[in-house]
Amino acid sequence: TDREPIVASELPPSSILDWVRRSTVDRLQVEGRVAAGGMGAIDVAIDKALDRRVAMKSLHRELRGDEQTVRMFLREARLTGLLDHPHIVPVYDIAEARDGQLFFTMKLVEGRTLADLSATLPRGVGDTATLYLLLDVVARVCDALAFAHSKGVLHCDIKPANVMVGEFGQVFLMDWGIAKIIA
């Protein structure tokens, strides 16, 4: 890939503190949209206080007046934030912009979905290395599910499109929007 190497900016403490003292919404600089769905969108943003890229999931503006949708959005952010596990995307913050736009920030997961990865595989019997790779991904998803179940949470939308595989072997079970609490 053609990514630039990570270099923490060497700003004077006073400049960094200027960013730290701002509200979440004022610290974020949106770079661009990566996905959109029926309820909201996901943008990549830079948190200027931490000098890191994050995913910013926001509720569509036209839905912010719908109490049920707002409840579901807030529930997703809070529920995902409670599930502290290596294969579940961590939520960093939740906020409301001055115009009423609701959003939460989380770890930016870069890679391919399991659906995209599977689509690149040849039909028929695969090689052993590919089989082990896929089994490892499934085992990590099962580990995330076992953890969630131990907390009384059911994902309810397990599919290859909701599993992200990073280029360095990271695996994340995504999209806890319709999860159910059974505890």
mmCIF file of N, CA and C in Angstrom, residues 2-105:
data_model
loop_
_atom_site.group_PDB
_atom_site.id
_atom_site.type_symbol
_atom_site.label_atom_id
_atom_site.label_comp_id
_atom_site.label_asym_id
_atom_site.label_seq_id
_atom_site.Cartn_x
_atom_site.Cartn_y
_atom_site.Cartn_z
ATOM 1 N N ASP A 2 0.291 2.386 -0.358
ATOM 2 C CA ASP A 2 1.028 3.641 -0.449
ATOM 3 C C ASP A 2 0.767 4.544 0.743
ATOM 4 N N ARG A 3 0.665 3.988 1.922
ATOM 5 C CA ARG A 3 0.417 4.794 3.115
ATOM 6 C C ARG A 3 1.696 5.446 3.581
ATOM 7 N N GLU A 4 1.522 6.633 4.152
ATOM 8 C CA GLU A 4 2.664 7.314 4.742
ATOM 9 C C GLU A 4 2.974 6.670 6.084
ATOM 10 N N PRO A 5 4.250 6.647 6.483
ATOM 11 C CA PRO A 5 4.581 6.090 7.797
ATOM 12 C C PRO A 5 3.988 6.956 8.896
ATOM 13 N N ILE A 6 3.723 6.326 10.018
ATOM 14 C CA ILE A 6 3.172 7.046 11.166
ATOM 15 C C ILE A 6 4.290 7.838 11.830
ATOM 16 N N VAL A 7 4.073 9.124 11.975
ATOM 17 C CA VAL A 7 5.030 9.992 12.658
ATOM 18 C C VAL A 7 4.227 10.903 13.568
ATOM 19 N N ALA A 8 4.427 10.757 14.869
ATOM 20 C CA ALA A 8 3.721 11.632 15.811
ATOM 21 C C ALA A 8 4.262 13.044 15.640
ATOM 22 N N SER A 9 3.339 13.983 15.473
ATOM 23 C CA SER A 9 3.779 15.367 15.278
ATOM 24 C C SER A 9 4.440 15.887 16.549
ATOM 25 N N GLU A 10 5.490 16.624 16.358
ATOM 26 C CA GLU A 10 6.246 17.181 17.478
ATOM 27 C C GLU A 10 5.779 18.609 17.739
ATOM 28 N N LEU A 11 4.589 18.733 18.257
ATOM 29 C CA LEU A 11 4.044 20.044 18.580
ATOM 30 C C LEU A 11 4.450 20.434 19.995
ATOM 31 N N PRO A 12 4.551 21.707 20.264
ATOM 32 C CA PRO A 12 4.829 22.130 21.643
ATOM 33 C C PRO A 12 3.630 21.788 22.533
ATOM 34 N N PRO A 13 3.861 21.535 23.809
ATOM 35 C CA PRO A 13 2.766 21.178 24.718
ATOM 36 C C PRO A 13 1.588 22.151 24.678
ATOM 37 N N SER A 14 1.861 23.426 24.516
ATOM 38 C CA SER A 14 0.761 24.398 24.500
ATOM 39 C C SER A 14 -0.174 24.151 23.317
ATOM 40 N N SER A 15 0.358 23.763 22.158
ATOM 41 C CA SER A 15 -0.476 23.472 20.986
ATOM 42 C C SER A 15 -1.318 22.221 21.211
ATOM 43 N N ILE A 16 -0.705 21.204 21.796
ATOM 44 C CA ILE A 16 -1.442 19.970 22.065
ATOM 45 C C ILE A 16 -2.539 20.248 23.094
ATOM 46 N N LEU A 17 -2.221 21.004 24.128
ATOM 47 C CA LEU A 17 -3.222 21.330 25.147
ATOM 48 C C LEU A 17 -4.382 22.129 24.566
ATOM 49 N N ASP A 18 -4.111 22.948 23.562
ATOM 50 C CA ASP A 18 -5.200 23.670 22.896
ATOM 51 C C ASP A 18 -6.211 22.682 22.317
ATOM 52 N N TRP A 19 -5.722 21.593 21.716
ATOM 53 C CA TRP A 19 -6.629 20.577 21.170
ATOM 54 C C TRP A 19 -7.315 19.794 22.286
ATOM 55 N N VAL A 20 -6.566 19.442 23.325
ATOM 56 C CA VAL A 20 -7.108 18.654 24.435
ATOM 57 C C VAL A 20 -8.272 19.385 25.106
ATOM 58 N N ARG A 21 -8.189 20.687 25.193
ATOM 59 C CA ARG A 21 -9.205 21.483 25.886
ATOM 60 C C ARG A 21 -10.482 21.674 25.080
ATOM 61 N N ARG A 22 -10.476 21.271 23.838
ATOM 62 C CA ARG A 22 -11.664 21.433 22.993
ATOM 63 C C ARG A 22 -12.634 20.272 23.196
ATOM 64 N N SER A 23 -13.874 20.500 22.835
ATOM 65 C CA SER A 23 -14.865 19.431 22.895
ATOM 66 C C SER A 23 -14.545 18.396 21.814
ATOM 67 N N THR A 24 -15.098 17.221 21.954
ATOM 68 C CA THR A 24 -14.851 16.148 20.993
ATOM 69 C C THR A 24 -15.123 16.602 19.572
ATOM 70 N N VAL A 25 -16.254 17.237 19.355
ATOM 71 C CA VAL A 25 -16.621 17.637 17.998
ATOM 72 C C VAL A 25 -15.636 18.642 17.411
ATOM 73 N N ASP A 26 -15.054 19.491 18.230
ATOM 74 C CA ASP A 26 -14.094 20.480 17.746
ATOM 75 C C ASP A 26 -12.700 19.898 17.518
ATOM 76 N N ARG A 27 -12.441 18.732 18.074
ATOM 77 C CA ARG A 27 -11.136 18.081 17.910
ATOM 78 C C ARG A 27 -11.059 17.256 16.634
ATOM 79 N N LEU A 28 -12.216 16.929 16.047
ATOM 80 C CA LEU A 28 -12.246 16.015 14.911
ATOM 81 C C LEU A 28 -12.201 16.758 13.588
ATOM 82 N N GLN A 29 -11.373 16.262 12.706
ATOM 83 C CA GLN A 29 -11.289 16.781 11.351
ATOM 84 C C GLN A 29 -11.670 15.634 10.416
ATOM 85 N N VAL A 30 -12.827 15.740 9.783
ATOM 86 C CA VAL A 30 -13.324 14.666 8.925
ATOM 87 C C VAL A 30 -12.523 14.631 7.629
ATOM 88 N N GLU A 31 -12.042 13.426 7.276
ATOM 89 C CA GLU A 31 -11.287 13.233 6.033
ATOM 90 C C GLU A 31 -12.188 12.784 4.893
ATOM 91 N N GLY A 32 -13.160 11.922 5.198
ATOM 92 C CA GLY A 32 -14.019 11.428 4.127
ATOM 93 C C GLY A 32 -14.888 10.272 4.560
ATOM 94 N N ARG A 33 -15.877 9.987 3.770
ATOM 95 C CA ARG A 33 -16.850 8.934 4.045
ATOM 96 C C ARG A 33 -16.324 7.590 3.572
ATOM 97 N N VAL A 34 -16.525 6.556 4.390
ATOM 98 C CA VAL A 34 -16.127 5.208 3.990
ATOM 99 C C VAL A 34 -17.319 4.277 3.819
ATOM 100 N N ALA A 35 -18.449 4.617 4.433
ATOM 101 C CA ALA A 35 -19.629 3.758 4.307
ATOM 102 C C ALA A 35 -20.872 4.536 4.705
ATOM 103 N N ALA A 36 -22.002 4.097 4.178
ATOM 104 C CA ALA A 36 -23.287 4.687 4.558
ATOM 105 C C ALA A 36 -24.341 3.600 4.501
ATOM 106 N N GLY A 37 -25.303 3.696 5.402
ATOM 107 C CA GLY A 37 -26.387 2.731 5.451
ATOM 108 C C GLY A 37 -27.695 3.436 5.722
ATOM 109 N N GLY A 38 -28.709 2.657 6.048
ATOM 110 C CA GLY A 38 -30.033 3.211 6.261
ATOM 111 C C GLY A 38 -30.136 4.101 7.480
ATOM 112 N N MET A 39 -29.346 3.833 8.506
ATOM 113 C CA MET A 39 -29.450 4.585 9.754
ATOM 114 C C MET A 39 -28.383 5.670 9.887
ATOM 115 N N GLY A 40 -27.237 5.463 9.262
ATOM 116 C CA GLY A 40 -26.169 6.428 9.448
ATOM 117 C C GLY A 40 -25.041 6.244 8.467
ATOM 118 N N ALA A 41 -23.938 6.898 8.777
ATOM 119 C CA ALA A 41 -22.761 6.846 7.916
ATOM 120 C C ALA A 41 -21.514 6.737 8.777
ATOM 121 N N ILE A 42 -20.446 6.274 8.156
ATOM 122 C CA ILE A 42 -19.161 6.185 8.838
ATOM 123 C C ILE A 42 -18.149 6.998 8.045
ATOM 124 N N ASP A 43 -17.527 7.942 8.731
ATOM 125 C CA ASP A 43 -16.481 8.769 8.144
ATOM 126 C C ASP A 43 -15.163 8.475 8.840
ATOM 127 N N VAL A 44 -14.082 8.754 8.151
ATOM 128 C CA VAL A 44 -12.756 8.724 8.770
ATOM 129 C C VAL A 44 -12.473 10.149 9.226
ATOM 130 N N ALA A 45 -12.003 10.276 10.453
ATOM 131 C CA ALA A 45 -11.677 11.599 10.993
ATOM 132 C C ALA A 45 -10.340 11.515 11.719
ATOM 133 N N ILE A 46 -9.717 12.660 11.892
ATOM 134 C CA ILE A 46 -8.495 12.732 12.685
ATOM 135 C C ILE A 46 -8.845 13.404 13.999
ATOM 136 N N ASP A 47 -8.539 12.721 15.098
ATOM 137 C CA ASP A 47 -8.668 13.328 16.419
ATOM 138 C C ASP A 47 -7.388 14.124 16.623
ATOM 139 N N LYS A 48 -7.504 15.441 16.548
ATOM 140 C CA LYS A 48 -6.333 16.307 16.586
ATOM 141 C C LYS A 48 -5.620 16.285 17.942
ATOM 142 N N ALA A 49 -6.337 15.989 19.019
ATOM 143 C CA ALA A 49 -5.696 15.954 20.341
ATOM 144 C C ALA A 49 -4.771 14.746 20.463
ATOM 145 N N LEU A 50 -5.164 13.634 19.874
ATOM 146 C CA LEU A 50 -4.358 12.414 19.961
ATOM 147 C C LEU A 50 -3.550 12.155 18.694
ATOM 148 N N ASP A 51 -3.811 12.936 17.652
ATOM 149 C CA ASP A 51 -3.118 12.781 16.380
ATOM 150 C C ASP A 51 -3.294 11.359 15.835
ATOM 151 N N ARG A 52 -4.563 10.897 15.847
ATOM 152 C CA ARG A 52 -4.835 9.562 15.314
ATOM 153 C C ARG A 52 -6.107 9.584 14.486
ATOM 154 N N ARG A 53 -6.167 8.676 13.544
ATOM 155 C CA ARG A 53 -7.345 8.518 12.700
ATOM 156 C C ARG A 53 -8.346 7.631 13.431
ATOM 157 N N VAL A 54 -9.610 8.002 13.349
ATOM 158 C CA VAL A 54 -10.689 7.252 13.993
ATOM 159 C C VAL A 54 -11.829 7.082 12.997
ATOM 160 N N ALA A 55 -12.704 6.144 13.301
ATOM 161 C CA ALA A 55 -13.955 6.015 12.561
ATOM 162 C C ALA A 55 -15.001 6.799 13.327
ATOM 163 N N MET A 56 -15.803 7.551 12.607
ATOM 164 C CA MET A 56 -16.836 8.374 13.226
ATOM 165 C C MET A 56 -18.178 7.951 12.638
ATOM 166 N N LYS A 57 -18.985 7.282 13.449
ATOM 167 C CA LYS A 57 -20.301 6.825 12.998
ATOM 168 C C LYS A 57 -21.340 7.859 13.412
ATOM 169 N N SER A 58 -22.098 8.339 12.447
ATOM 170 C CA SER A 58 -23.094 9.365 12.741
ATOM 171 C C SER A 58 -24.475 8.915 12.280
ATOM 172 N N LEU A 59 -25.465 9.422 12.967
ATOM 173 C CA LEU A 59 -26.858 9.165 12.630
ATOM 174 C C LEU A 59 -27.260 10.125 11.519
ATOM 175 N N HIS A 60 -27.979 9.619 10.511
ATOM 176 C CA HIS A 60 -28.441 10.514 9.440
ATOM 177 C C HIS A 60 -29.255 11.654 10.047
ATOM 178 N N ARG A 61 -29.042 12.844 9.541
ATOM 179 C CA ARG A 61 -29.704 14.047 10.072
ATOM 180 C C ARG A 61 -31.227 13.919 10.079
ATOM 181 N N GLU A 62 -31.785 13.349 9.036
ATOM 182 C CA GLU A 62 -33.246 13.254 8.950
ATOM 183 C C GLU A 62 -33.841 12.281 9.970
ATOM 184 N N LEU A 63 -32.998 11.481 10.617
ATOM 185 C CA LEU A 63 -33.485 10.509 11.603
ATOM 186 C C LEU A 63 -33.329 10.991 13.043
ATOM 187 N N ARG A 64 -32.646 12.104 13.262
ATOM 188 C CA ARG A 64 -32.383 12.516 14.638
ATOM 189 C C ARG A 64 -33.642 12.926 15.399
ATOM 190 N N GLY A 65 -34.752 13.173 14.702
ATOM 191 C CA GLY A 65 -36.011 13.491 15.365
ATOM 192 C C GLY A 65 -36.835 12.260 15.709
ATOM 193 N N ASP A 66 -36.404 11.087 15.239
ATOM 194 C CA ASP A 66 -37.122 9.833 15.495
ATOM 195 C C ASP A 66 -36.579 9.212 16.783
ATOM 196 N N GLU A 67 -37.365 9.273 17.850
ATOM 197 C CA GLU A 67 -36.901 8.837 19.170
ATOM 198 C C GLU A 67 -36.443 7.377 19.183
ATOM 199 N N GLN A 68 -37.153 6.508 18.494
ATOM 200 C CA GLN A 68 -36.778 5.085 18.464
ATOM 201 C C GLN A 68 -35.415 4.896 17.792
ATOM 202 N N THR A 69 -35.171 5.593 16.704
ATOM 203 C CA THR A 69 -33.896 5.485 15.996
ATOM 204 C C THR A 69 -32.764 6.053 16.835
ATOM 205 N N VAL A 70 -33.001 7.180 17.469
ATOM 206 C CA VAL A 70 -31.987 7.771 18.353
ATOM 207 C C VAL A 70 -31.671 6.804 19.491
ATOM 208 N N ARG A 71 -32.698 6.187 20.053
ATOM 209 C CA ARG A 71 -32.499 5.218 21.134
ATOM 210 C C ARG A 71 -31.627 4.056 20.660
ATOM 211 N N MET A 72 -31.897 3.539 19.456
ATOM 212 C CA MET A 72 -31.114 2.422 18.913
ATOM 213 C C MET A 72 -29.655 2.832 18.673
ATOM 214 N N PHE A 73 -29.461 4.039 18.162
ATOM 215 C CA PHE A 73 -28.120 4.528 17.878
ATOM 216 C C PHE A 73 -27.311 4.659 19.174
ATOM 217 N N LEU A 74 -27.909 5.291 20.177
ATOM 218 C CA LEU A 74 -27.226 5.453 21.463
ATOM 219 C C LEU A 74 -26.968 4.103 22.122
ATOM 220 N N ARG A 75 -27.911 3.204 21.985
ATOM 221 C CA ARG A 75 -27.770 1.854 22.548
ATOM 222 C C ARG A 75 -26.596 1.118 21.908
ATOM 223 N N GLU A 76 -26.484 1.241 20.576
ATOM 224 C CA GLU A 76 -25.361 0.585 19.884
ATOM 225 C C GLU A 76 -24.028 1.110 20.399
ATOM 226 N N ALA A 77 -23.905 2.419 20.518
ATOM 227 C CA ALA A 77 -22.648 3.013 20.986
ATOM 228 C C ALA A 77 -22.320 2.551 22.404
ATOM 229 N N ARG A 78 -23.301 2.591 23.270
ATOM 230 C CA ARG A 78 -23.055 2.237 24.671
ATOM 231 C C ARG A 78 -22.790 0.747 24.828
ATOM 232 N N LEU A 79 -23.561 -0.084 24.138
ATOM 233 C CA LEU A 79 -23.382 -1.529 24.238
ATOM 234 C C LEU A 79 -22.017 -1.935 23.692
ATOM 235 N N THR A 80 -21.651 -1.406 22.529
ATOM 236 C CA THR A 80 -20.341 -1.741 21.956
ATOM 237 C C THR A 80 -19.228 -1.235 22.871
ATOM 238 N N GLY A 81 -19.431 -0.072 23.471
ATOM 239 C CA GLY A 81 -18.442 0.475 24.390
ATOM 240 C C GLY A 81 -18.224 -0.391 25.624
ATOM 241 N N LEU A 82 -19.242 -1.147 26.012
ATOM 242 C CA LEU A 82 -19.125 -2.027 27.174
ATOM 243 C C LEU A 82 -18.374 -3.322 26.870
ATOM 244 N N LEU A 83 -18.340 -3.705 25.600
ATOM 245 C CA LEU A 83 -17.738 -4.976 25.211
ATOM 246 C C LEU A 83 -16.251 -4.798 24.920
ATOM 247 N N ASP A 84 -15.459 -4.803 25.962
ATOM 248 C CA ASP A 84 -14.013 -4.605 25.873
ATOM 249 C C ASP A 84 -13.337 -5.935 25.563
ATOM 250 N N HIS A 85 -13.060 -6.154 24.272
ATOM 251 C CA HIS A 85 -12.507 -7.433 23.818
ATOM 252 C C HIS A 85 -11.610 -7.189 22.605
ATOM 253 N N PRO A 86 -10.534 -7.958 22.448
ATOM 254 C CA PRO A 86 -9.604 -7.734 21.325
ATOM 255 C C PRO A 86 -10.229 -7.861 19.932
ATOM 256 N N HIS A 87 -11.368 -8.542 19.812
ATOM 257 C CA HIS A 87 -11.970 -8.729 18.485
ATOM 258 C C HIS A 87 -13.300 -7.988 18.341
ATOM 259 N N ILE A 88 -13.510 -7.015 19.215
ATOM 260 C CA ILE A 88 -14.678 -6.132 19.126
ATOM 261 C C ILE A 88 -14.134 -4.704 19.096
ATOM 262 N N VAL A 89 -14.580 -3.926 18.130
ATOM 263 C CA VAL A 89 -14.039 -2.576 17.928
ATOM 264 C C VAL A 89 -14.314 -1.699 19.150
ATOM 265 N N PRO A 90 -13.261 -1.105 19.722
ATOM 266 C CA PRO A 90 -13.481 -0.233 20.876
ATOM 267 C C PRO A 90 -14.108 1.106 20.478
ATOM 268 N N VAL A 91 -15.061 1.544 21.289
ATOM 269 C CA VAL A 91 -15.675 2.858 21.125
ATOM 270 C C VAL A 91 -14.897 3.829 21.995
ATOM 271 N N TYR A 92 -14.524 4.983 21.417
ATOM 272 C CA TYR A 92 -13.736 5.965 22.152
ATOM 273 C C TYR A 92 -14.589 7.035 22.824
ATOM 274 N N ASP A 93 -15.597 7.526 22.119
ATOM 275 C CA ASP A 93 -16.353 8.664 22.640
ATOM 276 C C ASP A 93 -17.708 8.728 21.950
ATOM 277 N N ILE A 94 -18.644 9.417 22.574
ATOM 278 C CA ILE A 94 -19.948 9.692 21.977
ATOM 279 C C ILE A 94 -20.237 11.170 22.227
ATOM 280 N N ALA A 95 -20.835 11.808 21.227
ATOM 281 C CA ALA A 95 -21.042 13.257 21.355
ATOM 282 C C ALA A 95 -22.173 13.717 20.447
ATOM 283 N N GLU A 96 -22.521 14.977 20.643
ATOM 284 C CA GLU A 96 -23.515 15.634 19.800
ATOM 285 C C GLU A 96 -22.903 16.946 19.306
ATOM 286 N N ALA A 97 -22.966 17.140 17.997
ATOM 287 C CA ALA A 97 -22.461 18.387 17.417
ATOM 288 C C ALA A 97 -23.425 19.526 17.734
ATOM 289 N N ARG A 98 -22.983 20.745 17.506
ATOM 290 C CA ARG A 98 -23.815 21.916 17.795
ATOM 291 C C ARG A 98 -25.143 21.892 17.044
ATOM 292 N N ASP A 99 -25.145 21.281 15.861
ATOM 293 C CA ASP A 99 -26.369 21.227 15.063
ATOM 294 C C ASP A 99 -27.256 20.033 15.430
ATOM 295 N N GLY A 100 -26.900 19.308 16.500
ATOM 296 C CA GLY A 100 -27.695 18.176 16.950
ATOM 297 C C GLY A 100 -27.286 16.844 16.355
ATOM 298 N N GLN A 101 -26.281 16.832 15.502
ATOM 299 C CA GLN A 101 -25.801 15.599 14.874
ATOM 300 C C GLN A 101 -25.202 14.680 15.942
ATOM 301 N N LEU A 102 -25.735 13.469 16.066
ATOM 302 C CA LEU A 102 -25.206 12.480 17.013
ATOM 303 C C LEU A 102 -24.132 11.649 16.334
ATOM 304 N N PHE A 103 -23.068 11.366 17.062
ATOM 305 C CA PHE A 103 -22.014 10.518 16.507
ATOM 306 C C PHE A 103 -21.246 9.855 17.640
ATOM 307 N N PHE A 104 -20.585 8.764 17.291
ATOM 308 C CA PHE A 104 -19.610 8.193 18.208
ATOM 309 C C PHE A 104 -18.361 7.849 17.426
ATOM 310 N N THR A 105 -17.231 7.889 18.138
ATOM 311 C CA THR A 105 -15.963 7.562 17.501
ATOM 312 C C THR A 105 -15.481 6.229 18.029
#
